[in-house]
Structures are given as structure tokens and as C-alpha cells.
Coordinates of C-alpha atoms in Angstrom, one line a residue:
X1 CA 40.2 29.9 153.9
X2 CA 38.3 29.1 157.1
X3 CA 36.4 25.8 157.4
X4 CA 33.0 27.3 156.6
X5 CA 34.3 29.0 153.4
X6 CA 36.3 26.0 152.4
X7 CA 33.2 23.8 152.9
X8 CA 31.2 26.0 150.5
X9 CA 34.1 25.9 147.9
X10 CA 34.2 22.1 148.1
X11 CA 30.4 21.9 147.8
X12 CA 30.5 24.0 144.6
X13 CA 33.4 22.1 143.1
X14 CA 32.0 18.7 144.0
X15 CA 28.7 19.7 142.5
X16 CA 30.2 20.8 139.1
X17 CA 32.5 17.7 139.0
X18 CA 29.5 15.4 139.4
X19 CA 27.4 17.4 136.9
X20 CA 30.1 17.3 134.3
X21 CA 30.8 13.6 134.8
X22 CA 27.2 12.5 134.7
X23 CA 25.6 15.0 132.2
X24 CA 28.2 16.0 129.6
X25 CA 29.0 14.0 126.4
X26 CA 27.8 10.6 127.6
X27 CA 26.6 8.8 124.5
X28 CA 27.3 5.1 124.8
X29 CA 25.5 4.2 121.6
X30 CA 27.3 6.6 119.2
X31 CA 30.1 5.3 117.0
X32 CA 32.4 8.4 117.4
X33 CA 33.3 7.4 120.9
X34 CA 36.9 8.5 120.5
X35 CA 35.7 12.1 120.2
X36 CA 33.7 11.9 123.5
X37 CA 36.7 10.3 125.2
X38 CA 39.0 13.2 124.0
X39 CA 36.5 15.8 125.2
X40 CA 36.0 14.2 128.6
X41 CA 39.8 13.6 129.0
X42 CA 40.3 17.3 129.2
X43 CA 36.9 18.3 130.6
X44 CA 37.2 15.9 133.6
X45 CA 40.9 16.6 134.2
X46 CA 40.1 18.5 137.4
X47 CA 41.7 21.8 138.1
X48 CA 40.4 24.6 140.3
X49 CA 37.0 24.9 138.6
X50 CA 37.1 28.6 139.5
X51 CA 34.8 29.7 136.7
X52 CA 31.9 27.4 137.8
X53 CA 32.5 28.5 141.4
X54 CA 32.1 32.1 140.2
X55 CA 28.8 31.2 138.4
X56 CA 27.5 29.4 141.5
X57 CA 28.4 32.1 144.1
X58 CA 27.3 35.1 142.1
X59 CA 24.0 33.4 141.6
X60 CA 23.8 32.7 145.4
X61 CA 24.8 36.3 146.2
X62 CA 21.9 37.5 144.1
X63 CA 19.5 35.3 146.0
X64 CA 19.1 32.6 143.4
X65 CA 19.2 28.8 143.7
X66 CA 22.8 28.2 142.7
X67 CA 22.2 24.6 141.7
X68 CA 19.9 25.8 138.9
X69 CA 22.9 27.6 137.4
X70 CA 24.8 24.3 136.8
X71 CA 24.2 24.3 133.0
X72 CA 25.7 27.9 132.9
X73 CA 28.6 26.8 135.0
X74 CA 29.2 23.7 132.8
X75 CA 29.1 25.9 129.7
X76 CA 31.8 28.2 130.9
X77 CA 34.0 25.3 131.9
X78 CA 33.5 23.7 128.4
X79 CA 34.7 27.0 126.8
X80 CA 37.6 27.2 129.2
X81 CA 38.6 23.6 128.5
X82 CA 38.3 24.0 124.7
X83 CA 40.6 27.0 124.9
X84 CA 43.2 25.0 126.9
X85 CA 43.1 22.2 124.4
X86 CA 43.7 24.6 121.5
X87 CA 46.3 26.6 123.4
X88 CA 48.4 23.5 124.0
X89 CA 48.6 22.6 120.3
X90 CA 51.9 22.7 118.4
X91 CA 50.6 25.6 116.3
X92 CA 49.9 27.6 119.4
X93 CA 51.9 27.1 122.7
X94 CA 53.1 23.6 121.9
X95 CA 52.8 22.3 125.5
X96 CA 53.1 18.6 126.3
X97 CA 51.7 18.8 129.8
X98 CA 48.6 20.4 131.4
X99 CA 47.6 20.0 135.0
X100 CA 50.4 17.5 135.5
X101 CA 49.5 15.1 132.7
X102 CA 49.8 14.8 129.0
X103 CA 48.0 17.4 126.9
X104 CA 45.1 16.3 124.7
X105 CA 46.9 16.3 121.4
X106 CA 49.7 14.2 122.9
X107 CA 47.2 11.5 123.8
X108 CA 44.6 11.7 120.9
X109 CA 46.6 13.5 118.2
X110 CA 46.4 17.0 116.8
X111 CA 43.4 16.5 114.6
X112 CA 41.2 14.9 117.3
X113 CA 42.3 17.6 119.8
X114 CA 41.1 20.3 117.4
X115 CA 37.8 18.5 116.9
X116 CA 37.4 17.9 120.7
X117 CA 37.9 21.6 121.3
X118 CA 35.4 22.5 118.5
X119 CA 32.8 20.1 120.0
X120 CA 33.3 21.5 123.5
X121 CA 32.6 25.0 122.3
X122 CA 29.4 24.0 120.5
X123 CA 28.5 21.9 123.5
X124 CA 28.7 25.0 125.7
X125 CA 25.9 26.7 123.9
X126 CA 23.8 23.6 123.9
X127 CA 24.2 23.5 127.6
X128 CA 22.9 27.1 127.9
X129 CA 20.0 26.4 125.6
X130 CA 19.0 23.3 127.6
X131 CA 18.9 25.2 130.9
X132 CA 15.6 25.1 132.9
X133 CA 15.7 28.9 133.2
X134 CA 13.3 31.0 131.2
X135 CA 13.9 31.7 127.5
X136 CA 14.9 35.4 127.9
X137 CA 17.5 34.4 130.5
X138 CA 18.9 31.8 128.2
X139 CA 19.1 34.3 125.3
X140 CA 21.0 36.7 127.5
X141 CA 23.3 33.9 128.6
X142 CA 24.2 33.1 125.0
X143 CA 24.9 36.7 124.4
X144 CA 27.2 37.0 127.4
X145 CA 29.2 33.9 126.7
X146 CA 29.5 34.5 123.0
X147 CA 30.7 38.1 123.5
X148 CA 33.2 37.2 126.3
X149 CA 34.6 34.1 124.5
X150 CA 34.6 35.4 120.9
X151 CA 36.5 37.8 118.7
X152 CA 36.2 40.7 121.1
X153 CA 36.9 38.6 124.1
X154 CA 39.0 35.5 124.8
X155 CA 39.7 34.6 121.1
X156 CA 40.6 38.2 120.3
X157 CA 42.9 38.2 123.2
X158 CA 44.7 35.1 121.9
X159 CA 45.2 36.8 118.6
X160 CA 46.7 39.9 120.2
X161 CA 48.9 37.6 122.3
X162 CA 50.2 35.8 119.1
X163 CA 50.8 39.1 117.3
X164 CA 52.8 40.4 120.2
X165 CA 55.4 37.6 120.2
X166 CA 57.6 39.2 117.6
X167 CA 57.9 42.6 119.3
X168 CA 58.0 44.4 122.6
X169 CA 54.6 45.5 123.9
X170 CA 53.7 48.5 126.0
X171 CA 52.1 47.9 129.5
X172 CA 48.8 49.1 128.0
X173 CA 49.0 46.5 125.3
X174 CA 49.8 43.7 127.7
X175 CA 46.9 44.7 129.9
X176 CA 44.5 44.7 126.9
X177 CA 45.7 41.2 125.9
X178 CA 44.9 39.8 129.3
X179 CA 41.7 41.8 129.8
X180 CA 40.4 39.8 126.8
X181 CA 42.4 36.6 127.1
X182 CA 42.0 36.0 130.8
X183 CA 39.5 38.3 132.4
X184 CA 36.8 38.0 129.7
X185 CA 35.9 34.4 130.6
X186 CA 35.9 35.2 134.3
X187 CA 33.5 38.1 133.4
X188 CA 31.3 35.6 131.6
X189 CA 31.2 33.3 134.6
X190 CA 30.4 36.1 137.1
X191 CA 27.7 37.7 134.8
X192 CA 26.1 34.4 134.1
X193 CA 25.8 33.9 137.8
X194 CA 24.2 37.3 138.3
X195 CA 21.8 36.5 135.4
X196 CA 20.9 33.1 136.8
X197 CA 20.3 34.6 140.2
X198 CA 18.0 37.4 138.9
X199 CA 20.5 40.1 139.9
X200 CA 20.1 43.9 139.3
X201 CA 21.7 46.0 136.6
X202 CA 24.0 47.5 139.3
X203 CA 25.0 44.0 140.4
X204 CA 25.8 43.0 136.8
X205 CA 28.0 46.1 136.4
X206 CA 29.7 45.3 139.7
X207 CA 30.3 41.7 138.5
X208 CA 32.1 43.1 135.4
X209 CA 34.3 45.3 137.5
X210 CA 35.1 42.5 139.8
X211 CA 35.9 40.1 137.0
X212 CA 38.2 42.6 135.2
X213 CA 40.2 43.4 138.3
X214 CA 40.4 39.9 139.6
X215 CA 41.3 38.6 136.1
X216 CA 44.2 40.9 135.8
X217 CA 45.4 40.1 139.4
X218 CA 45.1 36.4 138.6
X219 CA 47.1 36.7 135.4
X220 CA 49.8 38.9 137.0
X221 CA 50.1 36.3 139.8
X222 CA 50.4 33.6 137.1
X223 CA 53.2 35.5 135.5
X224 CA 55.0 35.8 138.9
X225 CA 54.6 32.1 139.5
X226 CA 56.1 31.3 136.1
X227 CA 59.3 33.0 137.3
X228 CA 59.4 31.8 141.0
X229 CA 57.2 28.7 141.0
X230 CA 58.1 25.0 140.3
X231 CA 56.8 22.7 137.7
X232 CA 55.4 20.1 140.2
X233 CA 53.1 22.6 141.8
X234 CA 52.1 24.5 138.6
X235 CA 51.5 21.4 136.4
X236 CA 53.5 22.9 133.6
X237 CA 57.1 23.9 132.8
X238 CA 58.4 26.9 134.8
X239 CA 59.5 29.6 132.4
X240 CA 57.1 28.5 129.7
X241 CA 56.1 32.1 129.1
X242 CA 59.8 33.2 128.7
X243 CA 59.4 34.3 125.1
X244 CA 56.1 36.2 125.7
X245 CA 55.4 39.7 126.8
X246 CA 54.4 39.4 130.5
X247 CA 53.7 41.7 133.3
X248 CA 56.8 40.5 135.1
X249 CA 59.0 41.3 132.1
X250 CA 57.7 44.8 131.9
X251 CA 57.5 45.7 135.6
X252 CA 59.6 43.2 137.6
X253 CA 58.4 40.8 140.3
X254 CA 58.2 43.4 143.1
X255 CA 56.1 45.9 141.1
X256 CA 53.9 43.0 140.0
X257 CA 53.3 42.0 143.6
X258 CA 52.0 45.5 144.3
X259 CA 49.8 45.4 141.1
X260 CA 48.2 42.2 142.3
X261 CA 47.4 43.8 145.6
X262 CA 45.9 46.9 143.9
X263 CA 43.8 45.0 141.5
X264 CA 42.5 42.6 144.2
X265 CA 41.5 45.6 146.3
X266 CA 39.4 46.9 143.4
X267 CA 37.9 43.5 142.9
X268 CA 36.9 43.3 146.6
X269 CA 35.5 46.8 146.6
X270 CA 33.1 45.8 143.7
X271 CA 31.7 43.1 145.9
X272 CA 30.0 45.8 148.1
X273 CA 27.1 45.5 145.6
X274 CA 26.3 42.1 147.1
X275 CA 25.1 41.7 150.7
X276 CA 26.6 38.3 151.4
X277 CA 30.0 38.4 149.8
X278 CA 32.4 37.0 152.4
X279 CA 33.1 33.8 150.5
X280 CA 34.0 35.6 147.3
X281 CA 36.2 38.1 149.2
X282 CA 38.0 35.2 150.9
X283 CA 38.4 33.4 147.5
X284 CA 40.0 36.6 146.1
X285 CA 42.7 36.4 148.8
X286 CA 43.3 32.7 148.2
X287 CA 43.8 33.4 144.5
X288 CA 46.2 36.2 144.8
X289 CA 48.3 34.4 147.4
X290 CA 48.3 31.0 145.7
X291 CA 51.5 29.0 144.8
X292 CA 50.1 27.1 141.9

């Protein structure tokens, strides 16, 4: 990423980091402080902050003030964080480490981790409702996030993933799992950005196409890294997905590399609906070529 593009990425990421730190779940007088600590332990654990970046940049590309979209960006990150907390639980993926440090339930216990995830999910919709944008926009934001995160989106994808563990899936089934489990929340982020920026119907549809294609490219790259990466860079154990149906298991590494290129090309083509899309196109390339 060239210096100008990298500067914009850092501006977006620093802004959401400060927003989350200073505006989310800071209640010094409340007695249930351990809950807030558990929520913030995972929410403020860093990471790429890609979903907030998508919110901000799609808002900017539609001509909006991207800083006004901060509550939407925070909401998506809360949902993403809650999903990671729950994914790591012993009843799900049973992971001890996330982003290079102990997972939430290893620090606060399983019960508190469940509650922290629950509270992050409800907090996300509170953030949408508290936005300074007009009421109709906030209603549409609730609809977008709930549909992408719920039973037909991310949660539904997790169920399909769990059901697939005891059998061999077809390529179409694996794609459907990750269209819901991975791409749906990316779609929420992109569409919330378009919504906050006052984008057109055509731009909203383009954002959906972009998110679907990039989400699958991102997941396939993640599957590749699970085979060829290392734990230090990934922040998790290499081979952690060994018992799951993955794109690599179905197609092999070389074919998956080509699939990543194909999906990323579709994602970049969708950006033609936006006049100033150089940053997002550059970010696409960074994501498909990443090592962690």
C-alpha cells in the first residue's frame, strides 16, 4: 500500500480505536464492572479493524462525512467481536488464543464470556440507535445489521458450519457456509457505509457484490494460511481448521490461489460504481496477498 493509501488506512483505524476506547462500555459507577472489563478485553484487543474501515470508506466514496459513520462502524465491530468470543468457547471451536493472547473465556471464564458476547451484540444495536443520523437511516441500519448478523447471515452460517463437521461437504455447501459466516458481516459493513454516506440503490447493490466476492476471497486466503502460515503471524494455531470442510481441502492450495484472484477481480469490478475507489481497490490487493 502506497504512503497515501496507508495514511488513510491508519486514519480510519486510529479513529475507530479511539472511538471504541472512549465511547463504548465505560461505566465507572456500575457494580458489574467485570462484565465491562470482559467486553472491553476483546473489543479493544486490536486486530485489523477491517469492518470499520469498510464502513468509513464506503461512506466516503458515497460523498458522506465518514466520521459521522463511527457509531455504525463501532456496531459492526461489536458484532464481530461477540462472534469471536462465542466462536472461541469450548462448546464451539475451543480455542485458547486469539490475536496472540488468551481468549476471553480463558481469562474471565465461560459464563462471563457468554454474557460479554451477549452484551456486545445488544450494545451494537444501541450504537446504531444512538447515531446522529436521521431516524429512517437508523431504522435501515438496524435492518441491515440484523439480517447480516442473524439467522440468515452470520449465525446461520455458523450453524451450517457446525452441521458440516460430521460429513464431507460439496464445494457449493462450503461456499454457502462462508457466504453467510464470513461475507455477510463484511456486507453489513459496506452497506452501512453506503447508507451513512447517502449512496444510491446502484451503489448499495455494488457494495453487496463487492462484499460477497471479497468475503469469499478473504476466507479462501485464510484457509490457505491455515495450511502454509505460522502461528506467530496468524495469532492462532496453524492447522486449527484441520477437522473442518475448507476450500483448501476441497480444491487444493494452487486452485484456491486462483479462486482468490478470481473473486478479488469480481470485487474490484464492483467498485466501478464509486468514483473515488482507489483506496478500496488497493486494500483488496493487500488482503488477498496478506500473510496473517
